[in-house]
mmCIF file of C-alpha atoms and ligand atoms in Angstrom:
data_model
loop_
_atom_site.group_PDB
_atom_site.id
_atom_site.type_symbol
_atom_site.label_atom_id
_atom_site.label_comp_id
_atom_site.label_asym_id
_atom_site.label_seq_id
_atom_site.Cartn_x
_atom_site.Cartn_y
_atom_site.Cartn_z
ATOM 1 C CA MET A 708 142.619 -76.370 -109.532
ATOM 2 C CA GLU A 709 145.884 -74.518 -107.164
ATOM 3 C CA LYS A 710 144.068 -71.665 -108.279
ATOM 4 C CA LYS A 711 141.158 -71.872 -107.178
ATOM 5 C CA LEU A 712 142.632 -73.070 -103.482
ATOM 6 C CA ASN A 713 144.269 -70.102 -103.833
ATOM 7 C CA LYS A 714 140.920 -68.352 -104.343
ATOM 8 C CA LEU A 715 139.149 -69.928 -101.560
ATOM 9 C CA ILE A 716 141.651 -69.374 -98.979
ATOM 10 C CA GLU A 717 142.004 -65.593 -100.059
ATOM 11 C CA ASP A 718 137.852 -65.331 -99.603
ATOM 12 C CA MET A 719 137.940 -67.196 -95.985
ATOM 13 C CA LEU A 720 140.500 -64.468 -95.069
ATOM 14 C CA SER A 721 138.958 -61.355 -95.767
ATOM 15 C CA ARG A 722 135.935 -63.735 -94.503
ATOM 16 C CA LEU A 723 137.961 -63.933 -91.046
ATOM 17 C CA ASP A 724 139.201 -60.256 -91.201
ATOM 18 C CA GLY A 725 135.195 -59.071 -90.252
ATOM 19 C CA ILE A 726 134.597 -61.608 -87.436
ATOM 20 C CA SER A 727 134.795 -59.822 -83.898
ATOM 21 C CA ASN A 728 133.062 -62.954 -81.839
ATOM 22 C CA LEU A 729 133.468 -66.901 -81.484
ATOM 23 C CA ASN A 730 129.767 -67.071 -82.627
ATOM 24 C CA ASP A 731 130.445 -65.773 -86.688
ATOM 25 C CA LEU A 732 133.458 -68.081 -86.031
ATOM 26 C CA ASN A 733 131.595 -71.466 -85.413
ATOM 27 C CA LEU A 734 129.385 -70.644 -88.091
ATOM 28 C CA LEU A 735 132.597 -69.676 -90.589
ATOM 29 C CA LYS A 736 134.095 -72.774 -89.852
ATOM 30 C CA ALA A 737 131.342 -74.571 -90.223
ATOM 31 C CA GLU A 738 130.896 -73.253 -93.686
ATOM 32 C CA TYR A 739 134.971 -73.842 -94.976
ATOM 33 C CA LEU A 740 135.332 -77.454 -92.699
ATOM 34 C CA GLY A 741 131.643 -78.734 -92.029
ATOM 35 C CA LYS A 742 129.963 -81.999 -93.679
ATOM 36 C CA LYS A 743 128.174 -79.522 -96.665
ATOM 37 C CA SER A 744 131.594 -77.725 -97.057
ATOM 38 C CA VAL A 745 133.253 -76.652 -100.410
ATOM 39 C CA PHE A 746 136.039 -79.294 -100.205
ATOM 40 C CA ASN A 747 133.433 -81.712 -99.981
ATOM 41 C CA ASP A 748 132.451 -80.430 -103.804
ATOM 42 C CA LEU A 749 136.255 -80.334 -104.202
ATOM 43 C CA MET A 750 136.724 -84.106 -103.429
ATOM 44 C CA GLN A 751 134.092 -84.961 -105.996
ATOM 45 C CA GLU A 752 135.504 -82.842 -108.443
ATOM 46 C CA LEU A 753 139.188 -85.572 -107.437
ATOM 47 C CA LYS A 754 137.148 -87.938 -108.902
ATOM 48 C CA GLU A 755 136.608 -86.910 -112.354
ATOM 49 C CA VAL A 756 140.584 -86.001 -112.131
ATOM 50 C CA PRO A 757 142.897 -88.387 -114.088
ATOM 51 C CA LYS A 758 144.414 -90.859 -111.958
ATOM 52 C CA GLU A 759 148.064 -89.533 -112.023
ATOM 53 C CA GLU A 760 146.959 -86.474 -110.976
ATOM 54 C CA LYS A 761 144.928 -87.321 -108.182
ATOM 55 C CA PRO A 762 147.630 -88.168 -105.348
ATOM 56 C CA ARG A 763 149.003 -84.788 -106.193
ATOM 57 C CA PHE A 764 145.475 -82.197 -106.622
ATOM 58 C CA GLY A 765 144.356 -84.721 -103.211
ATOM 59 C CA GLN A 766 147.404 -83.043 -101.084
ATOM 60 C CA MET A 767 146.979 -79.832 -102.702
ATOM 61 C CA ILE A 768 143.421 -79.686 -101.420
ATOM 62 C CA ASN A 769 144.348 -81.326 -98.033
ATOM 63 C CA GLU A 770 147.207 -78.895 -97.354
ATOM 64 C CA ALA A 771 144.449 -76.130 -98.122
ATOM 65 C CA LYS A 772 142.621 -77.573 -95.917
ATOM 66 C CA ASN A 773 144.896 -77.752 -93.206
ATOM 67 C CA ARG A 774 145.686 -73.954 -93.696
ATOM 68 C CA ILE A 775 142.088 -72.828 -93.500
ATOM 69 C CA SER A 776 142.258 -75.025 -90.505
ATOM 70 C CA ASP A 777 144.799 -73.091 -88.934
ATOM 71 C CA PHE A 778 143.560 -69.972 -89.498
ATOM 72 C CA LEU A 779 140.517 -70.474 -87.906
ATOM 73 C CA GLU A 780 142.119 -71.861 -84.629
ATOM 74 C CA GLU A 781 144.442 -69.176 -84.839
ATOM 75 C CA LYS A 782 141.581 -66.273 -84.604
ATOM 76 C CA LYS A 783 140.286 -68.720 -82.197
ATOM 77 C CA THR A 784 143.290 -67.998 -79.424
ATOM 78 C CA ALA A 785 142.988 -64.451 -80.591
ATOM 79 C CA LEU A 786 139.231 -64.054 -80.335
ATOM 80 C CA GLU A 787 139.284 -65.900 -76.765
ATOM 81 C CA LYS A 788 142.208 -64.341 -75.655
ATOM 82 C CA GLN A 789 140.443 -60.567 -76.866
ATOM 83 C CA LEU A 790 137.410 -61.950 -74.271
ATOM 84 C CA VAL A 791 139.619 -62.255 -71.194
ATOM 85 C CA ALA A 792 141.408 -59.158 -71.839
ATOM 86 C CA ASN A 793 138.023 -56.756 -71.979
ATOM 87 C CA LYS A 794 136.650 -59.197 -69.385
ATOM 88 C CA LEU A 795 139.510 -58.211 -67.072
ATOM 89 C CA LYS A 796 139.051 -54.489 -67.970
ATOM 90 C CA ASP A 797 135.811 -54.298 -67.116
ATOM 91 C CA GLU A 798 136.016 -56.341 -63.846
ATOM 92 C CA SER A 799 138.605 -54.195 -63.009
ATOM 93 C CA ILE A 800 138.928 -51.986 -59.951
ATOM 94 C CA ASP A 801 140.024 -48.572 -59.986
ATOM 95 C CA VAL A 802 141.088 -48.087 -55.943
ATOM 96 C CA THR A 803 141.624 -43.852 -56.424
ATOM 97 C CA LEU A 804 138.117 -43.793 -57.037
ATOM 98 C CA PRO A 805 135.866 -42.679 -53.415
ATOM 99 C CA GLY A 806 134.152 -44.881 -52.536
ATOM 100 C CA ARG A 807 130.998 -46.110 -51.678
ATOM 101 C CA LYS A 808 128.855 -44.718 -48.248
ATOM 102 C CA MET A 809 127.679 -47.161 -46.374
ATOM 103 C CA ASN A 810 124.561 -46.093 -44.726
ATOM 104 C CA GLN A 811 124.756 -47.177 -40.897
ATOM 105 C CA GLY A 812 123.003 -47.517 -38.055
ATOM 106 C CA SER A 813 123.274 -46.164 -35.159
ATOM 107 C CA LYS A 814 122.159 -46.022 -30.920
ATOM 108 C CA HIS A 815 118.050 -45.150 -30.616
ATOM 109 C CA LEU A 816 118.537 -42.028 -28.564
ATOM 110 C CA ILE A 817 116.420 -44.174 -25.817
ATOM 111 C CA SER A 818 119.363 -46.458 -25.429
ATOM 112 C CA GLN A 819 121.786 -43.427 -25.519
ATOM 113 C CA VAL A 820 119.957 -42.122 -22.321
ATOM 114 C CA ILE A 821 120.058 -45.167 -20.952
ATOM 115 C CA GLU A 822 123.924 -45.451 -21.250
ATOM 116 C CA GLU A 823 124.247 -41.499 -20.156
ATOM 117 C CA VAL A 824 122.154 -42.023 -17.084
ATOM 118 C CA GLU A 825 123.792 -46.125 -16.535
ATOM 119 C CA ASP A 826 127.450 -44.204 -16.189
ATOM 120 C CA ILE A 827 126.210 -41.301 -14.437
ATOM 121 C CA PHE A 828 125.232 -43.874 -11.523
ATOM 122 C CA LEU A 829 127.961 -46.368 -12.736
ATOM 123 C CA GLY A 830 130.075 -44.148 -11.578
ATOM 124 C CA LEU A 831 128.367 -43.554 -7.855
ATOM 125 C CA GLY A 832 129.124 -47.349 -7.368
ATOM 126 C CA TYR A 833 125.702 -48.757 -8.554
ATOM 127 C CA THR A 834 125.279 -51.669 -10.121
ATOM 128 C CA VAL A 835 122.691 -52.585 -13.241
ATOM 129 C CA LYS A 836 120.196 -54.733 -12.317
ATOM 130 C CA GLU A 837 117.468 -56.291 -14.526
ATOM 131 C CA GLY A 838 114.332 -57.902 -14.100
ATOM 132 C CA PRO A 839 111.500 -59.407 -16.004
ATOM 133 C CA GLU A 840 109.297 -57.362 -17.794
ATOM 134 C CA VAL A 841 106.108 -60.042 -17.351
ATOM 135 C CA GLU A 842 106.090 -59.998 -13.629
ATOM 136 C CA SER A 843 103.530 -61.016 -11.229
ATOM 137 C CA ASP A 844 101.068 -59.710 -9.119
ATOM 138 C CA LEU A 845 103.518 -60.070 -5.416
ATOM 139 C CA TYR A 846 106.355 -58.072 -6.926
ATOM 140 C CA ASN A 847 105.025 -55.708 -8.874
ATOM 141 C CA PHE A 848 102.550 -54.445 -5.893
ATOM 142 C CA GLU A 849 101.868 -56.409 -3.226
ATOM 143 C CA MET A 850 105.427 -56.776 -1.688
ATOM 144 C CA LEU A 851 105.969 -53.065 -2.574
ATOM 145 C CA ASN A 852 102.799 -52.046 -0.128
ATOM 146 C CA LEU A 853 100.307 -51.742 -2.422
ATOM 147 C CA PRO A 854 98.192 -54.757 -1.902
ATOM 148 C CA LYS A 855 95.228 -56.006 -3.880
ATOM 149 C CA ASP A 856 92.390 -53.261 -3.713
ATOM 150 C CA HIS A 857 94.997 -50.715 -2.657
ATOM 151 C CA PRO A 858 93.025 -47.367 -4.325
ATOM 152 C CA ALA A 859 96.907 -46.752 -5.060
ATOM 153 C CA ARG A 860 96.875 -49.543 -7.521
ATOM 154 C CA ASP A 861 94.796 -46.604 -9.561
ATOM 155 C CA MET A 862 97.567 -44.973 -10.835
ATOM 156 C CA GLN A 863 99.114 -47.514 -12.960
ATOM 157 C CA ASP A 864 96.348 -48.945 -15.439
ATOM 158 C CA SER A 865 97.705 -52.404 -15.512
ATOM 159 C CA LEU A 866 97.729 -54.933 -18.495
ATOM 160 C CA TYR A 867 97.167 -58.535 -16.446
ATOM 161 C CA ILE A 868 97.917 -62.180 -18.280
ATOM 162 C CA SER A 869 96.034 -63.613 -15.731
ATOM 163 C CA GLU A 870 95.354 -63.112 -11.772
ATOM 164 C CA GLU A 871 98.701 -63.002 -10.609
ATOM 165 C CA ARG A 872 101.029 -62.208 -13.757
ATOM 166 C CA LEU A 873 101.299 -58.714 -15.788
ATOM 167 C CA LEU A 874 103.537 -56.848 -17.882
ATOM 168 C CA ARG A 875 105.264 -55.002 -15.007
ATOM 169 C CA THR A 876 103.814 -51.129 -14.768
ATOM 170 C CA HIS A 877 107.421 -50.248 -13.078
ATOM 171 C CA THR A 878 110.590 -50.480 -12.415
ATOM 172 C CA SER A 879 109.835 -50.704 -8.912
ATOM 173 C CA PRO A 880 109.789 -54.995 -8.565
ATOM 174 C CA VAL A 881 113.877 -54.854 -9.335
ATOM 175 C CA GLN A 882 113.860 -53.520 -5.701
ATOM 176 C CA VAL A 883 112.224 -56.643 -4.350
ATOM 177 C CA ARG A 884 114.073 -58.975 -6.520
ATOM 178 C CA SER A 885 117.356 -57.502 -5.306
ATOM 179 C CA LEU A 886 116.143 -57.224 -1.765
ATOM 180 C CA LEU A 887 115.690 -60.445 -1.921
ATOM 181 C CA GLU A 888 118.585 -62.065 -3.581
ATOM 182 C CA ASN A 889 120.698 -59.877 -1.789
ATOM 183 C CA THR A 890 120.524 -62.860 0.773
ATOM 184 C CA ASN A 891 123.413 -61.627 3.181
ATOM 185 C CA GLN A 892 121.439 -57.929 3.555
ATOM 186 C CA GLU A 893 124.967 -56.484 2.168
ATOM 187 C CA PRO A 894 124.760 -52.509 1.970
ATOM 188 C CA LEU A 895 122.666 -52.690 -1.347
ATOM 189 C CA LYS A 896 123.106 -49.754 -5.060
ATOM 190 C CA ILE A 897 122.045 -50.926 -7.913
ATOM 191 C CA ILE A 898 119.770 -49.076 -11.018
ATOM 192 C CA CYS A 899 117.201 -51.004 -13.295
ATOM 193 C CA PRO A 900 116.718 -50.063 -16.682
ATOM 194 C CA GLY A 901 113.923 -51.356 -18.701
ATOM 195 C CA LYS A 902 110.453 -51.447 -20.348
ATOM 196 C CA VAL A 903 107.162 -51.139 -18.501
ATOM 197 C CA TYR A 904 103.612 -51.328 -19.669
ATOM 198 C CA ARG A 905 100.725 -49.375 -19.053
ATOM 199 C CA LYS A 906 96.632 -49.772 -20.050
ATOM 200 C CA ASP A 907 96.931 -46.459 -21.432
ATOM 201 C CA ASP A 908 95.694 -44.839 -25.077
ATOM 202 C CA ASP A 909 98.773 -43.280 -27.151
ATOM 203 C CA ASP A 910 98.880 -39.929 -27.540
ATOM 204 C CA GLN A 911 100.977 -37.015 -27.712
ATOM 205 C CA THR A 912 101.959 -37.200 -23.571
ATOM 206 C CA HIS A 913 101.370 -41.377 -23.285
ATOM 207 C CA SER A 914 102.405 -44.961 -24.498
ATOM 208 C CA HIS A 915 101.206 -47.651 -23.456
ATOM 209 C CA GLN A 916 105.227 -49.088 -23.432
ATOM 210 C CA PHE A 917 107.760 -47.254 -22.312
ATOM 211 C CA THR A 918 111.654 -46.782 -19.841
ATOM 212 C CA GLN A 919 112.137 -45.984 -16.436
ATOM 213 C CA ILE A 920 114.945 -46.156 -14.688
ATOM 214 C CA GLU A 921 114.544 -47.484 -11.177
ATOM 215 C CA ALA A 922 117.990 -46.459 -8.606
ATOM 216 C CA LEU A 923 117.842 -48.333 -5.028
ATOM 217 C CA VAL A 924 120.101 -47.541 -1.998
ATOM 218 C CA VAL A 925 119.973 -49.750 1.247
ATOM 219 C CA ASP A 926 122.013 -50.062 3.964
ATOM 220 C CA GLY A 927 122.185 -49.105 7.346
ATOM 221 C CA LYS A 928 122.523 -45.471 7.249
ATOM 222 C CA ALA A 929 121.507 -43.656 3.665
ATOM 223 C CA SER A 930 119.165 -41.098 4.815
ATOM 224 C CA LEU A 931 116.782 -38.725 2.531
ATOM 225 C CA ALA A 932 120.284 -35.848 3.250
ATOM 226 C CA ASP A 933 121.588 -38.491 0.538
ATOM 227 C CA LEU A 934 119.013 -38.593 -1.201
ATOM 228 C CA LYS A 935 118.792 -35.110 -2.205
ATOM 229 C CA GLY A 936 122.690 -35.347 -2.456
ATOM 230 C CA THR A 937 122.211 -37.793 -5.250
ATOM 231 C CA LEU A 938 119.864 -36.308 -7.022
ATOM 232 C CA LEU A 939 121.128 -33.120 -7.580
ATOM 233 C CA PHE A 940 124.557 -34.528 -8.977
ATOM 234 C CA ILE A 941 122.252 -36.579 -10.929
ATOM 235 C CA ALA A 942 120.359 -33.298 -12.044
ATOM 236 C CA LYS A 943 123.218 -31.544 -12.922
ATOM 237 C CA LYS A 944 125.101 -34.195 -14.780
ATOM 238 C CA LEU A 945 121.609 -34.920 -17.056
ATOM 239 C CA PHE A 946 121.116 -30.991 -17.407
ATOM 240 C CA GLY A 947 123.718 -28.842 -16.863
ATOM 241 C CA ASP A 948 126.192 -27.729 -14.119
ATOM 242 C CA GLU A 949 124.400 -24.734 -13.042
ATOM 243 C CA ARG A 950 121.139 -26.877 -12.336
ATOM 244 C CA GLU A 951 119.274 -26.899 -8.373
ATOM 245 C CA ILE A 952 116.421 -28.813 -7.597
ATOM 246 C CA ARG A 953 113.398 -28.869 -5.171
ATOM 247 C CA LEU A 954 111.715 -31.765 -3.604
ATOM 248 C CA ARG A 955 108.397 -31.616 -3.616
ATOM 249 C CA PRO A 956 106.168 -33.524 -1.066
ATOM 250 C CA SER A 957 103.969 -36.388 -2.626
ATOM 251 C CA PHE A 958 102.875 -39.524 -2.675
ATOM 252 C CA PHE A 959 104.446 -43.557 -3.549
ATOM 253 C CA PRO A 960 103.189 -46.653 -1.631
ATOM 254 C CA PHE A 961 106.617 -47.925 -1.620
ATOM 255 C CA THR A 962 107.974 -44.843 -0.049
ATOM 256 C CA GLU A 963 107.983 -42.736 2.922
ATOM 257 C CA PRO A 964 108.278 -39.847 2.793
ATOM 258 C CA SER A 965 108.256 -39.416 -1.002
ATOM 259 C CA VAL A 966 109.247 -36.276 -3.374
ATOM 260 C CA GLU A 967 108.335 -35.448 -6.409
ATOM 261 C CA VAL A 968 111.884 -34.025 -7.767
ATOM 262 C CA ASP A 969 111.936 -30.917 -10.050
ATOM 263 C CA VAL A 970 114.610 -29.671 -11.617
ATOM 264 C CA SER A 971 115.887 -25.515 -12.513
ATOM 265 C CA CYS A 972 114.640 -24.909 -15.618
ATOM 266 C CA TYR A 973 117.573 -25.234 -18.025
ATOM 267 C CA LYS A 974 115.868 -22.454 -20.997
ATOM 268 C CA CYS A 975 115.830 -19.863 -19.138
ATOM 269 C CA GLY A 976 117.515 -20.782 -15.577
ATOM 270 C CA GLY A 977 115.042 -20.592 -13.309
ATOM 271 C CA ALA A 978 113.456 -17.140 -13.964
ATOM 272 C CA GLY A 979 109.817 -18.198 -16.032
ATOM 273 C CA CYS A 980 109.396 -18.547 -19.603
ATOM 274 C CA SER A 981 107.376 -21.562 -21.892
ATOM 275 C CA MET A 982 109.330 -24.563 -21.368
ATOM 276 C CA CYS A 983 108.878 -24.708 -17.369
ATOM 277 C CA GLY A 984 105.253 -23.311 -17.268
ATOM 278 C CA ASN A 985 107.024 -19.352 -16.395
ATOM 279 C CA THR A 986 107.882 -21.199 -12.505
ATOM 280 C CA GLY A 987 111.348 -21.723 -13.020
ATOM 281 C CA TRP A 988 111.374 -25.691 -12.008
ATOM 282 C CA ILE A 989 110.239 -28.421 -14.379
ATOM 283 C CA GLU A 990 109.285 -32.216 -12.793
ATOM 284 C CA ILE A 991 112.015 -34.781 -13.043
ATOM 285 C CA LEU A 992 111.748 -38.087 -11.534
ATOM 286 C CA GLY A 993 109.813 -39.729 -8.290
ATOM 287 C CA ALA A 994 111.630 -40.638 -5.180
ATOM 288 C CA GLY A 995 111.446 -40.860 -1.497
ATOM 289 C CA MET A 996 112.734 -43.178 1.230
ATOM 290 C CA VAL A 997 112.093 -47.215 1.359
ATOM 291 C CA ASN A 998 108.874 -47.569 3.311
ATOM 292 C CA ASN A 999 109.449 -49.728 6.224
ATOM 293 C CA ASN A 1000 106.683 -51.741 5.147
ATOM 294 C CA VAL A 1001 108.823 -52.656 1.142
ATOM 295 C CA LEU A 1002 112.129 -53.491 3.649
ATOM 296 C CA SER A 1003 110.034 -55.591 6.122
ATOM 297 C CA ALA A 1004 108.302 -57.677 3.643
ATOM 298 C CA ALA A 1005 111.920 -58.330 1.638
ATOM 299 C CA GLY A 1006 112.964 -59.906 4.847
ATOM 300 C CA TYR A 1007 114.965 -56.669 6.788
ATOM 301 C CA ASP A 1008 114.679 -55.419 10.421
ATOM 302 C CA PRO A 1009 113.651 -51.515 9.583
ATOM 303 C CA GLU A 1010 115.529 -50.787 12.580
ATOM 304 C CA LYS A 1011 118.724 -51.777 11.499
ATOM 305 C CA PHE A 1012 118.449 -50.889 7.596
ATOM 306 C CA GLN A 1013 116.727 -48.015 5.544
ATOM 307 C CA GLY A 1014 117.356 -46.817 1.975
ATOM 308 C CA PHE A 1015 116.132 -44.187 -0.777
ATOM 309 C CA ALA A 1016 114.324 -44.875 -4.333
ATOM 310 C CA LEU A 1017 114.190 -43.229 -7.081
ATOM 311 C CA GLY A 1018 112.513 -43.303 -10.288
ATOM 312 C CA MET A 1019 112.541 -41.962 -13.672
ATOM 313 C CA GLY A 1020 110.841 -42.017 -17.089
ATOM 314 C CA VAL A 1021 113.517 -42.256 -19.791
ATOM 315 C CA GLU A 1022 111.887 -40.809 -22.702
ATOM 316 C CA ARG A 1023 110.853 -37.944 -20.169
ATOM 317 C CA ILE A 1024 114.370 -36.801 -20.046
ATOM 318 C CA ALA A 1025 115.004 -37.204 -23.679
ATOM 319 C CA ILE A 1026 112.104 -35.421 -24.129
ATOM 320 C CA LEU A 1027 113.083 -32.331 -21.886
ATOM 321 C CA LYS A 1028 116.606 -32.602 -23.071
ATOM 322 C CA TYR A 1029 116.175 -32.912 -26.740
ATOM 323 C CA GLY A 1030 112.859 -30.544 -26.976
ATOM 324 C CA ILE A 1031 110.989 -33.793 -28.646
ATOM 325 C CA ASP A 1032 106.896 -32.926 -28.112
ATOM 326 C CA ASP A 1033 105.801 -35.858 -28.570
ATOM 327 C CA ILE A 1034 106.058 -39.501 -26.894
ATOM 328 C CA ARG A 1035 105.260 -41.648 -30.332
ATOM 329 C CA ALA A 1036 108.264 -40.378 -31.693
ATOM 330 C CA PHE A 1037 110.263 -42.723 -29.897
ATOM 331 C CA TYR A 1038 108.528 -45.545 -31.266
ATOM 332 C CA THR A 1039 107.751 -44.732 -34.962
ATOM 333 C CA ASN A 1040 111.258 -45.918 -35.740
ATOM 334 C CA ASP A 1041 110.649 -42.325 -38.711
ATOM 335 C CA LEU A 1042 114.604 -42.400 -39.833
ATOM 336 C CA ARG A 1043 114.419 -38.884 -39.903
ATOM 337 C CA PHE A 1044 113.686 -38.740 -36.482
ATOM 338 C CA ASN A 1045 115.749 -41.148 -35.562
ATOM 339 C CA LYS A 1046 118.655 -39.892 -37.491
ATOM 340 C CA GLN A 1047 118.792 -36.558 -35.582
ATOM 341 C CA PHE A 1048 119.941 -38.296 -32.273
ATOM 342 C CA ARG A 1049 123.192 -40.826 -33.871
ATOM 343 C CA GLY A 1050 125.019 -41.427 -30.971
ATOM 344 C CA LYS A 1051 128.063 -39.274 -30.920
HETATM 345 N N1 DAH B 1588 107.217 -46.805 -9.467
HETATM 346 C C1 DAH B 1588 106.946 -45.287 -10.239
HETATM 347 C C2 DAH B 1588 106.267 -44.952 -11.148
HETATM 348 O O1 DAH B 1588 106.263 -45.468 -12.056
HETATM 349 C C3 DAH B 1588 108.103 -44.003 -9.925
HETATM 350 C C4 DAH B 1588 108.948 -44.005 -8.407
HETATM 351 C C5 DAH B 1588 108.779 -43.305 -7.663
HETATM 352 C C6 DAH B 1588 110.117 -45.211 -8.309
HETATM 353 C C7 DAH B 1588 109.312 -42.956 -6.490
HETATM 354 C C8 DAH B 1588 110.766 -44.759 -7.454
HETATM 355 C C9 DAH B 1588 110.292 -44.189 -6.316
HETATM 356 O O2 DAH B 1588 111.670 -46.497 -7.521
HETATM 357 O O3 DAH B 1588 110.757 -43.956 -5.067
HETATM 358 O O4 DAH B 1588 105.001 -44.173 -10.257
#
């Protein structure tokens, strides 16, 4: 019996050696200590043993069983330890490895140009105003000296929501809002960047939605000379210190006189090239002296107040500055386009 038990333990130990996971260990445990284990057979054999030998054999069987149980338990602890060690190894972080690069977003080119223009104007003491994109006919047209049925309304194909409401066709209604809000009629110097909408078919040079920046100065003395000085300053800041400007007579209902502003070509310096159509000049924006009718409509006495205004297309400035050949590139969100103009 003793030999048999020793052999049993030896067999068990050699099998235990080959076990490398908890699952197999559990199977082995069931085999040796479960209900149908060898120890059950041994208990059957014990019945046959002479009475006086029974306690000794019984004790031997029990001891063998305990030893096997101890070995199994020991192995279990070792395997569990191993498991934890492996897990720690797998999850350990090598801090010397290079980091994973995060894809970082950046400001859209339109936002960048708006901020650049805002910075220029803020430096001149202007404040930034905003207005709603859904505007009343009154502010978008009527109070800007564009009464209903005025032919100049055709200059801006409009998207109406109702008789009286439309998507603003320009940022000029913010002029009206700012004049009306300024109830003490203090000197006013504002710019307003924002989206505007026109009933246009989108193509290389047209978009039904684009961005403008409006500027308005109203006080007791702002003159055409002040406007010209401001325009020259802005043109130099945007297109380079060597730039000159030229004013051409134009027409806008909200200004009188009105001008179209050209900047000397930054590519050829004014000599004439394909960029400027051989003229040496590139049109950048519209401006003028605030029309007396606009001042009166907002309750300002034209005898006491005067001022100037200008409106520029942000896309146009960006197109000129960065040589972009299709206005739709701003809105299609092609990352290959956007990534070329990551914020500085
Ligand atoms: N509102 C004009 C447009 O969208 C642009 C403009 C021209 C604005 C002259 C002005 C201005 O303030 O003085 O076509």
